[in-house]
Short mmCIF file of C-alpha atoms in Angstrom, two decimals:
data_model
loop_
_atom_site.label_atom_id
_atom_site.label_comp_id
_atom_site.label_asym_id
_atom_site.label_seq_id
_atom_site.Cartn_x
_atom_site.Cartn_y
_atom_site.Cartn_z
CA MET U 180 -76.60 117.45 193.22
CA LYS U 181 -77.07 117.84 196.99
CA LYS U 182 -80.86 117.82 196.53
CA ILE U 183 -80.73 114.60 194.46
CA THR U 184 -78.48 112.94 197.06
CA THR U 185 -80.88 113.92 199.85
CA ILE U 186 -83.89 112.55 197.91
CA ALA U 187 -82.00 109.31 197.22
CA LEU U 188 -81.06 109.00 200.90
CA LEU U 189 -84.68 109.57 201.95
CA ALA U 190 -85.84 106.93 199.47
CA VAL U 191 -83.35 104.37 200.80
CA THR U 192 -84.33 105.22 204.40
CA PHE U 193 -88.03 104.84 203.53
CA LEU U 194 -87.37 101.52 201.79
CA ALA U 195 -85.40 100.23 204.77
CA PHE U 196 -88.16 101.38 207.13
CA SER U 197 -90.81 99.69 204.97
CA GLN U 198 -88.85 96.43 204.87
CA GLN U 199 -88.38 96.53 208.65
CA LYS U 200 -92.08 97.28 209.07
CA ASN U 201 -92.99 94.34 206.82
CA LYS U 202 -90.60 92.10 208.72
CA THR U 203 -92.22 93.11 212.00
CA LYS U 204 -95.64 92.62 210.46
CA GLN U 205 -94.76 89.07 209.38
CA LEU U 206 -93.80 88.18 212.94
CA SER U 207 -96.91 89.65 214.57
CA PHE U 208 -99.19 87.03 216.09
CA SER U 209 -102.70 87.04 217.49
CA THR U 210 -104.94 84.34 218.95
CA LYS U 211 -108.02 86.06 217.46
CA ASP U 212 -110.31 83.53 215.73
CA LYS U 213 -107.70 80.80 216.17
CA THR U 214 -108.21 77.25 217.40
CA VAL U 215 -105.57 75.04 218.99
CA THR U 216 -105.07 71.63 217.38
CA VAL U 217 -103.48 69.23 219.88
CA TYR U 218 -101.36 66.25 218.80
CA THR U 219 -100.34 63.77 221.52
CA THR U 220 -97.96 60.86 222.09
CA ALA U 221 -98.03 59.15 225.49
CA GLU U 222 -96.78 56.08 227.30
CA ASN U 223 -99.25 53.24 228.02
CA THR U 224 -101.63 54.55 225.34
CA LYS U 225 -102.07 54.06 221.59
CA LEU U 226 -101.50 57.78 221.03
CA ARG U 227 -98.66 58.36 218.56
CA LEU U 228 -98.62 61.85 217.04
CA THR U 229 -102.41 61.54 217.25
CA GLN U 230 -104.77 64.51 217.00
CA THR U 231 -106.50 64.48 220.38
CA ASP U 232 -108.23 67.85 220.69
CA LYS U 233 -109.32 71.07 219.02
CA LEU U 234 -109.64 73.92 221.49
CA GLY U 235 -110.67 77.57 221.46
CA PHE U 236 -109.20 80.54 223.31
CA GLY U 237 -111.02 82.36 226.08
CA THR U 238 -110.20 85.27 228.35
CA SER U 239 -107.32 84.78 230.76
CA LYS U 240 -107.08 86.30 234.20
CA GLN U 241 -104.26 86.17 236.74
CA PRO U 242 -103.34 82.46 237.10
CA LEU U 243 -103.22 81.05 240.60
CA GLU U 244 -100.21 79.37 242.18
CA THR U 245 -102.27 76.19 242.38
CA GLU U 246 -102.70 76.13 238.60
CA ILE U 247 -100.10 74.86 236.15
CA SER U 248 -99.46 77.16 233.21
CA VAL U 249 -97.41 77.53 230.03
CA PHE U 250 -96.78 81.19 229.12
CA VAL U 251 -96.05 82.20 225.52
CA GLU U 252 -95.04 85.76 224.57
CA PRO U 253 -95.09 86.09 220.74
CA LYS U 254 -93.57 89.59 220.82
CA LYS U 255 -90.29 88.16 222.16
CA THR U 256 -88.52 86.18 219.44
CA PHE U 257 -85.08 84.63 219.26
CA GLN U 258 -83.07 82.45 216.85
CA THR U 259 -84.23 81.38 213.39
CA PHE U 260 -84.89 77.64 213.14
CA MET U 261 -82.82 75.74 210.57
CA GLY U 262 -84.33 72.28 210.76
CA ILE U 263 -84.33 68.80 212.29
CA GLY U 264 -83.00 65.59 210.80
CA GLY U 265 -80.74 62.58 211.11
CA ALA U 266 -77.74 60.89 209.54
CA ILE U 267 -77.72 58.58 206.56
CA THR U 268 -74.66 56.49 207.35
CA ASP U 269 -73.28 53.47 205.50
CA ALA U 270 -75.06 51.33 208.13
CA SER U 271 -78.43 53.00 207.43
CA ALA U 272 -77.95 52.62 203.68
CA GLU U 273 -76.83 48.98 203.88
CA VAL U 274 -79.90 48.04 205.97
CA PHE U 275 -82.15 50.09 203.66
CA ALA U 276 -80.88 48.13 200.63
CA LYS U 277 -82.07 44.86 202.24
CA LEU U 278 -85.69 46.05 202.49
CA THR U 279 -88.42 45.44 199.93
CA LYS U 280 -89.31 48.39 197.69
CA ASP U 281 -92.53 48.93 199.70
CA LYS U 282 -90.67 49.03 203.00
CA GLN U 283 -88.01 51.32 201.55
CA GLN U 284 -90.74 53.74 200.50
CA GLU U 285 -92.39 53.49 203.91
CA LEU U 286 -89.10 54.30 205.65
CA ILE U 287 -88.29 57.28 203.42
CA ASN U 288 -91.85 58.63 203.74
CA ALA U 289 -91.75 58.15 207.52
CA TYR U 290 -88.81 60.55 207.78
CA TYR U 291 -88.94 62.93 204.83
CA ASP U 292 -92.59 63.31 203.79
CA LYS U 293 -94.25 66.23 205.63
CA GLU U 294 -97.74 64.70 205.37
CA LYS U 295 -97.13 60.94 205.67
CA GLY U 296 -94.14 61.30 208.01
CA ILE U 297 -92.31 63.73 210.26
CA GLY U 298 -90.81 66.02 207.63
CA TYR U 299 -87.06 65.92 208.26
CA SER U 300 -85.26 68.93 206.74
CA LEU U 301 -81.64 68.33 207.87
CA LEU U 302 -79.30 65.54 206.76
CA ARG U 303 -75.81 64.55 207.90
CA THR U 304 -73.52 62.03 206.25
CA THR U 305 -69.93 60.87 206.69
CA ILE U 306 -66.76 61.57 204.70
CA HIS U 307 -65.70 57.93 204.04
CA SER U 308 -66.14 55.40 206.87
CA SER U 309 -67.25 55.68 210.49
CA ASP U 310 -67.93 52.93 213.03
CA PHE U 311 -71.37 52.62 211.43
CA SER U 312 -69.91 51.13 208.25
CA SER U 313 -69.28 47.43 207.54
CA GLY U 314 -65.55 48.17 207.45
CA SER U 315 -62.98 50.96 207.26
CA TYR U 316 -62.33 52.58 203.88
CA THR U 317 -61.25 55.85 202.25
CA TYR U 318 -61.68 57.38 198.79
CA ILE U 319 -58.00 57.02 197.82
CA GLU U 320 -55.32 54.36 197.62
CA GLU U 321 -53.26 54.26 200.81
CA GLY U 322 -50.28 56.58 200.55
CA ASP U 323 -51.71 58.73 197.73
CA LYS U 324 -50.53 62.11 199.03
CA ASN U 325 -51.59 63.92 195.83
CA LEU U 326 -55.13 62.41 195.92
CA LYS U 327 -54.82 61.28 192.28
CA THR U 328 -56.86 58.12 192.97
CA PHE U 329 -59.72 59.98 194.70
CA ASN U 330 -63.20 58.66 193.83
CA ILE U 331 -66.48 58.06 195.63
CA ASP U 332 -67.40 54.79 193.88
CA HIS U 333 -67.78 53.07 197.27
CA ASP U 334 -70.74 55.33 198.12
CA ARG U 335 -72.56 54.67 194.84
CA HIS U 336 -73.60 51.18 195.96
CA TYR U 337 -75.77 52.06 198.95
CA ARG U 338 -75.34 55.51 200.42
CA ILE U 339 -75.79 57.83 197.42
CA PRO U 340 -79.01 56.10 196.18
CA MET U 341 -80.54 56.44 199.67
CA LEU U 342 -79.45 60.08 199.99
CA LYS U 343 -81.06 60.85 196.65
CA GLU U 344 -84.33 59.16 197.67
CA ALA U 345 -84.40 61.21 200.87
CA ILE U 346 -83.78 64.47 198.99
CA LYS U 347 -86.46 63.66 196.40
CA THR U 348 -89.06 62.80 199.06
CA ALA U 349 -88.27 66.01 200.98
CA GLY U 350 -89.32 68.00 197.90
CA GLY U 351 -85.95 68.13 196.14
CA LYS U 352 -84.17 70.03 198.88
CA LEU U 353 -82.48 68.93 202.10
CA LEU U 354 -79.87 70.83 204.06
CA LEU U 355 -76.98 68.36 203.80
CA TYR U 356 -73.75 68.57 205.79
CA VAL U 357 -70.79 66.21 206.07
CA SER U 358 -68.34 65.06 208.76
CA PRO U 359 -65.07 63.07 208.76
CA TRP U 360 -64.25 60.51 211.47
CA SER U 361 -60.58 60.07 210.56
CA PRO U 362 -58.05 60.96 207.88
CA PRO U 363 -56.50 57.99 205.99
CA ALA U 364 -54.05 55.95 208.09
CA PHE U 365 -50.86 57.20 206.39
CA MET U 366 -51.72 60.80 207.33
CA LYS U 367 -51.85 60.03 211.06
CA SER U 368 -49.39 59.76 213.94
CA ASN U 369 -50.52 56.25 214.90
CA GLY U 370 -50.63 54.89 211.32
CA SER U 371 -54.26 53.77 211.77
CA MET U 372 -57.72 55.20 211.08
CA LEU U 373 -58.79 53.72 214.42
CA LYS U 374 -57.92 54.51 218.03
CA GLY U 375 -57.30 58.24 217.90
CA GLY U 376 -53.91 59.52 216.85
CA THR U 377 -53.39 62.97 215.35
CA LEU U 378 -53.12 64.42 211.86
CA LEU U 379 -49.43 64.73 210.94
CA PRO U 380 -48.46 68.36 210.15
CA GLU U 381 -47.08 67.43 206.72
CA TYR U 382 -50.58 66.28 205.70
CA TYR U 383 -52.57 69.30 206.87
CA GLN U 384 -52.85 70.63 203.30
CA THR U 385 -53.54 67.21 201.78
CA TRP U 386 -56.35 66.61 204.28
CA ALA U 387 -57.84 70.07 203.60
CA ASN U 388 -57.82 69.24 199.87
CA TYR U 389 -59.60 65.94 200.63
CA TYR U 390 -62.67 67.77 202.02
CA THR U 391 -62.97 69.91 198.89
CA LYS U 392 -62.66 66.89 196.59
CA PHE U 393 -65.42 65.11 198.53
CA ILE U 394 -67.77 68.09 198.45
CA LYS U 395 -67.24 68.64 194.72
CA ALA U 396 -67.75 64.93 193.98
CA TYR U 397 -71.04 64.85 195.90
CA GLU U 398 -72.26 68.07 194.32
CA LYS U 399 -71.47 66.64 190.86
CA GLU U 400 -73.90 63.85 191.80
CA GLY U 401 -76.61 66.49 192.28
CA MET U 402 -76.43 66.65 196.08
CA PRO U 403 -75.66 70.23 197.20
CA ILE U 404 -73.57 70.39 200.38
CA TRP U 405 -74.57 73.12 202.86
CA GLY U 406 -71.58 72.70 205.13
CA LEU U 407 -69.14 70.49 206.99
CA THR U 408 -67.77 69.84 210.45
CA VAL U 409 -64.00 69.86 210.89
CA GLN U 410 -63.75 66.57 212.80
CA ASN U 411 -66.23 64.28 214.51
CA GLU U 412 -65.53 64.09 218.26
CA PRO U 413 -62.01 65.56 218.18
CA MET U 414 -61.22 64.80 221.84
CA ALA U 415 -62.17 61.09 221.79
CA THR U 416 -59.76 58.21 221.27
CA GLN U 417 -62.27 55.60 220.10
CA THR U 418 -61.84 51.95 219.11
CA TRP U 419 -63.26 53.04 215.75
CA GLU U 420 -62.31 55.80 213.26
CA SER U 421 -61.17 58.78 215.32
CA CYS U 422 -58.62 61.59 215.28
CA VAL U 423 -57.66 63.93 218.11
CA PHE U 424 -57.48 67.70 217.61
CA THR U 425 -56.79 69.92 220.61
CA ALA U 426 -58.59 73.27 220.53
CA GLU U 427 -55.38 74.94 219.33
CA ALA U 428 -54.81 72.30 216.64
CA GLU U 429 -58.36 72.65 215.31
CA ARG U 430 -58.02 76.45 215.38
CA ASP U 431 -54.78 76.38 213.40
CA PHE U 432 -55.97 73.75 210.91
CA LEU U 433 -59.11 75.85 210.29
CA LYS U 434 -57.40 79.22 209.85
CA LYS U 435 -54.26 78.12 207.99
CA PHE U 436 -55.51 75.23 205.86
CA LEU U 437 -59.19 74.27 205.75
CA GLY U 438 -60.71 77.77 205.66
CA PRO U 439 -58.33 79.21 203.02
CA THR U 440 -58.49 76.00 200.93
CA MET U 441 -62.31 76.01 200.87
CA LYS U 442 -62.23 79.64 199.74
CA LYS U 443 -59.54 79.03 197.11
CA GLU U 444 -61.51 76.08 195.68
CA GLY U 445 -64.66 78.19 195.27
CA LEU U 446 -66.35 76.64 198.31
CA GLY U 447 -66.16 79.68 200.57
CA ASP U 448 -69.96 79.72 200.91
CA LYS U 449 -69.98 76.34 202.69
CA LYS U 450 -70.60 76.62 206.43
CA ILE U 451 -67.76 75.29 208.59
CA VAL U 452 -68.81 73.92 212.00
CA VAL U 453 -66.21 73.42 214.75
CA TRP U 454 -66.09 71.07 217.76
CA ASP U 455 -68.76 68.47 216.84
CA HIS U 456 -68.34 66.81 220.26
CA ASN U 457 -70.01 66.78 223.68
CA ARG U 458 -71.32 69.72 225.70
CA ASP U 459 -68.76 69.25 228.49
CA LEU U 460 -65.77 70.91 226.77
CA MET U 461 -67.63 73.08 224.26
CA ASN U 462 -67.00 76.36 226.13
CA GLN U 463 -63.22 75.95 226.10
CA ARG U 464 -63.28 75.10 222.39
CA ALA U 465 -65.43 78.16 221.68
CA ASN U 466 -63.07 80.40 223.66
CA VAL U 467 -59.98 79.22 221.78
CA ILE U 468 -61.42 79.29 218.24
CA PHE U 469 -63.95 82.15 218.35
CA SER U 470 -61.54 84.46 220.20
CA ASP U 471 -59.07 84.17 217.31
CA PRO U 472 -60.27 86.57 214.56
CA GLU U 473 -58.46 84.70 211.76
CA ALA U 474 -59.97 81.33 212.74
CA SER U 475 -63.34 82.75 213.74
CA LYS U 476 -63.99 84.30 210.34
CA TYR U 477 -64.15 80.81 208.81
CA ALA U 478 -66.40 79.33 211.53
CA TRP U 479 -70.16 79.53 210.98
CA GLY U 480 -70.69 78.06 214.42
CA MET U 481 -70.30 75.11 216.74
CA GLY U 482 -71.70 71.58 216.64
CA PHE U 483 -72.27 69.49 219.75
CA HIS U 484 -73.35 66.01 220.92
CA TRP U 485 -75.08 64.74 224.08
CA TYR U 486 -72.77 61.92 225.22
CA GLU U 487 -71.23 63.82 228.14
CA THR U 488 -73.42 61.51 230.26
CA TRP U 489 -70.73 58.78 229.78
CA ALA U 490 -69.08 60.16 232.94
CA GLY U 491 -72.21 59.51 235.02
CA GLY U 492 -73.69 63.00 235.11
CA THR U 493 -76.67 64.57 233.34
CA GLN U 494 -76.83 66.49 230.06
CA MET U 495 -75.06 69.85 230.48
CA PHE U 496 -77.56 72.20 228.83
CA ASP U 497 -76.18 75.29 230.57
CA ASN U 498 -72.95 75.02 228.59
CA VAL U 499 -74.94 75.52 225.38
CA ARG U 500 -76.51 78.68 226.81
CA LYS U 501 -73.13 79.98 227.97
CA VAL U 502 -71.58 79.61 224.50
CA HIS U 503 -74.62 81.35 223.02
CA GLU U 504 -74.30 84.21 225.52
CA ALA U 505 -70.55 84.59 225.00
CA TYR U 506 -70.62 84.35 221.18
CA PRO U 507 -74.13 85.40 220.04
CA SER U 508 -73.02 85.85 216.41
CA LYS U 509 -72.07 82.16 216.17
CA ASN U 510 -74.64 79.47 215.47
CA LEU U 511 -75.21 76.35 217.57
CA LEU U 512 -76.11 73.07 215.88
CA PHE U 513 -76.80 69.75 217.59
CA THR U 514 -74.91 67.38 215.30
CA GLU U 515 -75.35 63.95 216.90
CA GLY U 516 -77.19 62.00 219.55
CA CYS U 517 -78.40 58.42 219.89
CA ILE U 518 -79.31 55.94 222.60
CA GLU U 519 -76.24 53.83 223.28
CA LYS U 520 -75.94 50.13 224.20
CA PHE U 521 -78.50 48.44 221.97
CA ASP U 522 -80.85 45.95 223.62
CA THR U 523 -83.80 44.38 221.76
CA LYS U 524 -85.80 44.32 225.01
CA LYS U 525 -85.72 48.13 225.04
CA TYR U 526 -87.21 48.94 221.62
CA GLN U 527 -90.21 50.52 223.39
CA PHE U 528 -88.37 51.80 226.46
CA TRP U 529 -90.15 55.12 227.01
CA ALA U 530 -87.26 56.95 228.70
CA ASN U 531 -85.33 56.72 225.42
CA GLY U 532 -87.91 58.91 223.71
CA GLU U 533 -88.04 61.28 226.67
CA ARG U 534 -84.29 61.78 226.46
CA TYR U 535 -84.85 63.23 223.00
CA GLY U 536 -87.67 65.51 224.16
CA ILE U 537 -85.70 66.82 227.15
CA SER U 538 -82.63 67.52 225.04
CA MET U 539 -84.45 69.16 222.13
CA ILE U 540 -86.51 71.51 224.31
CA ASN U 541 -83.49 72.56 226.38
CA ASP U 542 -81.17 72.91 223.40
CA PHE U 543 -83.64 75.06 221.47
CA ASN U 544 -84.40 77.21 224.51
CA ASN U 545 -80.65 77.78 224.90
CA GLY U 546 -80.21 79.11 221.35
CA THR U 547 -79.65 76.04 219.15
CA VAL U 548 -80.78 76.55 215.53
CA GLY U 549 -80.92 72.92 214.33
CA TRP U 550 -80.93 69.38 215.71
CA THR U 551 -79.56 66.23 214.05
CA ASP U 552 -80.09 62.67 215.26
CA TRP U 553 -77.55 59.94 214.43
CA ASN U 554 -78.41 56.86 212.26
CA ILE U 555 -81.93 57.08 210.83
CA LEU U 556 -82.07 53.29 210.40
CA LEU U 557 -80.29 50.29 211.93
CA ASP U 558 -80.94 46.53 211.88
CA GLN U 559 -82.24 44.20 214.61
CA ASN U 560 -78.75 44.07 216.14
CA GLY U 561 -78.27 47.84 216.35
CA GLY U 562 -75.82 47.79 213.44
CA PRO U 563 -74.05 47.05 211.21
CA ASN U 564 -71.03 48.42 213.09
CA HIS U 565 -67.54 47.11 212.39
CA VAL U 566 -66.31 47.48 216.00
CA GLY U 567 -69.42 46.25 217.83
CA ASN U 568 -70.57 49.71 218.99
CA PHE U 569 -74.26 48.82 218.56
CA CYS U 570 -76.83 51.54 219.25
CA PHE U 571 -80.50 52.46 218.84
CA ALA U 572 -82.05 54.34 215.94
CA PRO U 573 -85.57 55.86 215.94
CA ILE U 574 -86.54 53.13 213.43
CA HIS U 575 -85.04 49.64 213.19
CA ALA U 576 -85.50 47.08 210.46
CA ASP U 577 -85.67 43.38 211.24
CA THR U 578 -83.86 42.11 208.16
CA ASN U 579 -85.17 38.57 208.82
CA SER U 580 -88.87 39.48 208.78
CA GLY U 581 -88.53 42.66 206.69
CA GLU U 582 -90.56 44.64 209.23
CA LEU U 583 -89.87 48.16 210.47
CA ILE U 584 -89.89 48.82 214.23
CA TYR U 585 -90.80 52.37 215.30
CA THR U 586 -89.46 53.38 218.72
CA PRO U 587 -90.72 56.16 221.05
CA SER U 588 -87.75 58.29 219.93
CA TYR U 589 -89.23 58.55 216.42
CA TYR U 590 -92.45 60.05 217.76
CA TYR U 591 -90.74 62.40 220.21
CA ILE U 592 -88.56 63.83 217.43
CA GLY U 593 -91.64 64.06 215.21
CA HIS U 594 -93.42 66.36 217.66
CA PHE U 595 -90.83 68.97 216.67
CA SER U 596 -89.85 68.16 213.07
CA LYS U 597 -93.37 67.64 211.70
CA PHE U 598 -94.76 70.95 212.92
CA ILE U 599 -91.83 73.39 213.27
CA ARG U 600 -90.60 74.28 209.81
CA PRO U 601 -87.35 75.87 208.57
CA ASP U 602 -87.14 79.66 209.05
CA ALA U 603 -89.52 79.62 212.04
CA LYS U 604 -88.61 81.95 214.91
CA ARG U 605 -88.33 80.73 218.48
CA VAL U 606 -90.74 82.51 220.79
CA SER U 607 -90.43 83.21 224.52
CA THR U 608 -92.03 80.33 226.47
CA ALA U 609 -91.97 79.44 230.18
CA VAL U 610 -93.67 76.92 232.46
CA SER U 611 -94.84 77.31 236.06
CA ARG U 612 -94.05 73.74 237.18
CA SER U 613 -90.96 71.58 236.74
CA SER U 614 -93.08 68.59 235.71
CA LEU U 615 -93.54 70.29 232.32
CA LEU U 616 -91.01 71.39 229.69
CA SER U 617 -91.94 73.62 226.77
CA THR U 618 -90.68 75.54 223.74
CA SER U 619 -92.49 77.49 221.00
CA PHE U 620 -91.78 78.51 217.42
CA LEU U 621 -93.68 80.81 215.04
CA ASN U 622 -93.68 79.41 211.50
CA THR U 623 -93.46 81.66 208.45
CA ASP U 624 -97.10 80.81 207.58
CA GLY U 625 -98.19 82.52 210.83
CA LYS U 626 -98.90 79.31 212.77
CA MET U 627 -97.49 79.00 216.26
CA VAL U 628 -96.26 75.60 217.51
CA THR U 629 -95.88 75.04 221.25
CA VAL U 630 -94.38 71.70 222.29
CA VAL U 631 -95.19 70.62 225.84
CA MET U 632 -93.70 67.58 227.56
CA ASN U 633 -94.96 65.98 230.77
CA GLN U 634 -92.15 64.20 232.63
CA SER U 635 -94.36 63.15 235.56
CA ASP U 636 -96.26 59.94 236.36
CA LYS U 637 -99.56 61.85 236.52
CA GLU U 638 -101.91 63.40 233.99
CA VAL U 639 -101.57 67.20 234.08
CA THR U 640 -104.15 69.88 233.29
CA TYR U 641 -102.47 73.15 232.28
CA ASN U 642 -103.28 76.59 230.97
CA LEU U 643 -101.79 77.79 227.69
CA ILE U 644 -101.67 81.56 228.19
CA ILE U 645 -100.90 84.06 225.43
CA ALA U 646 -101.34 87.71 226.52
CA SER U 647 -104.93 88.01 227.79
CA GLU U 648 -106.11 84.76 226.15
CA LYS U 649 -105.94 81.18 227.34
CA THR U 650 -107.03 77.65 226.68
CA VAL U 651 -106.94 74.64 229.00
CA VAL U 652 -105.18 71.44 227.90
CA VAL U 653 -104.85 67.97 229.42
CA ILE U 654 -101.61 66.04 228.84
CA PRO U 655 -101.27 62.36 229.85
CA ALA U 656 -98.52 61.07 232.14
CA HIS U 657 -95.19 60.72 230.31
CA GLY U 658 -96.68 62.40 227.27
CA ILE U 659 -95.60 64.98 224.72
CA GLN U 660 -97.89 67.34 222.81
CA SER U 661 -97.60 69.69 219.85
CA LEU U 662 -100.11 72.53 220.05
CA VAL U 663 -100.61 74.16 216.64
CA TYR U 664 -102.54 77.45 216.55
#
């Protein structure tokens, strides 16, 4: 018996070693016989995700201080990439419904087709209304504590058809997650879905049940839900749908109600994302929730937004890194960002696109696994929005002319989403000058993607150096490149 046990143990050990070896083998990377295909987008040019070069590798020697270099070390890998995408809101779906069939197809292809478009693989949508709806609504009659009137008929008009088109165009699979902006008015301290307020304790269980009913209803429609966030922007009292949860309140709601209810309803495999607000307070929220074992066991990770700039400062990327360092077993997901204060004169304002590039590179380099933009489509007024909070989307539709307007943001996002595919591994990348930003990912097909962004007013010539090999690349002023090799 002992001999059989020993043989079995050896076999398991050998199998484990073989699997580890294969895993390592899959991640190995060499520049041997490889060429670098360069795709470029740049201000004051016609270049938009345009193939601009095909380069070969040569021998690299010690770079000089006078040279500008990007260093990639394929042996050092980090987080697994989940995907990039945007939100299909009521606003996006309502504008989409006003387009001709041809323009609808163009829009869906532009986002979700890997060849014709930029290959989005993530999708966020709302649990009932947000500000980007034509009005406030819920899925129940007001006062229905037992949720007997629950139905999603409202979403069948515009939102569900658009979601299904997106999923179909993406190849039948999109990682879809959902977020609430506010519980129904009767469940809240202020008696309104708008202007903050808090969830009344007597409705904690009812509200937890509401999430499960929504998820089951959407899945019955053939739209699998990957996960959910607990509350959109839980520390903001907005003029639109909003609800305040302190860190302690979110922790307790998660561990005593939402987490156990999801499990009880057979939805324990859904990923629950906490915070879903700006980078400024994310560390405190992580400390309170992730330090509590009972709450933490239900939390897949933390979502965050980029609007901390409302206070006049810059984006606080270091806070993302600090959460990642403190809680490495938790995942970080960028759940929302958009350019605020819509202005038709700024459709082609280049800094808007650069804001995306700066954020995405920094967030990924600080451990983020996925990145989700806000509305994928808005009209020529930056809406519809029932409280006048008009914003930019990467693509706008002029509902008078029927034309689609592509902004720089669309192309900047595309430099990541089109080339970096789900399950890629982030690879160690550094730059020798602050004028450049860069990140790299190794796809499962063995192709490396290095994204380089030039923030300066001048064209830059730089070395791409991998081990003892290099190639020399030229990037235009205020340009972004995807190097695929």
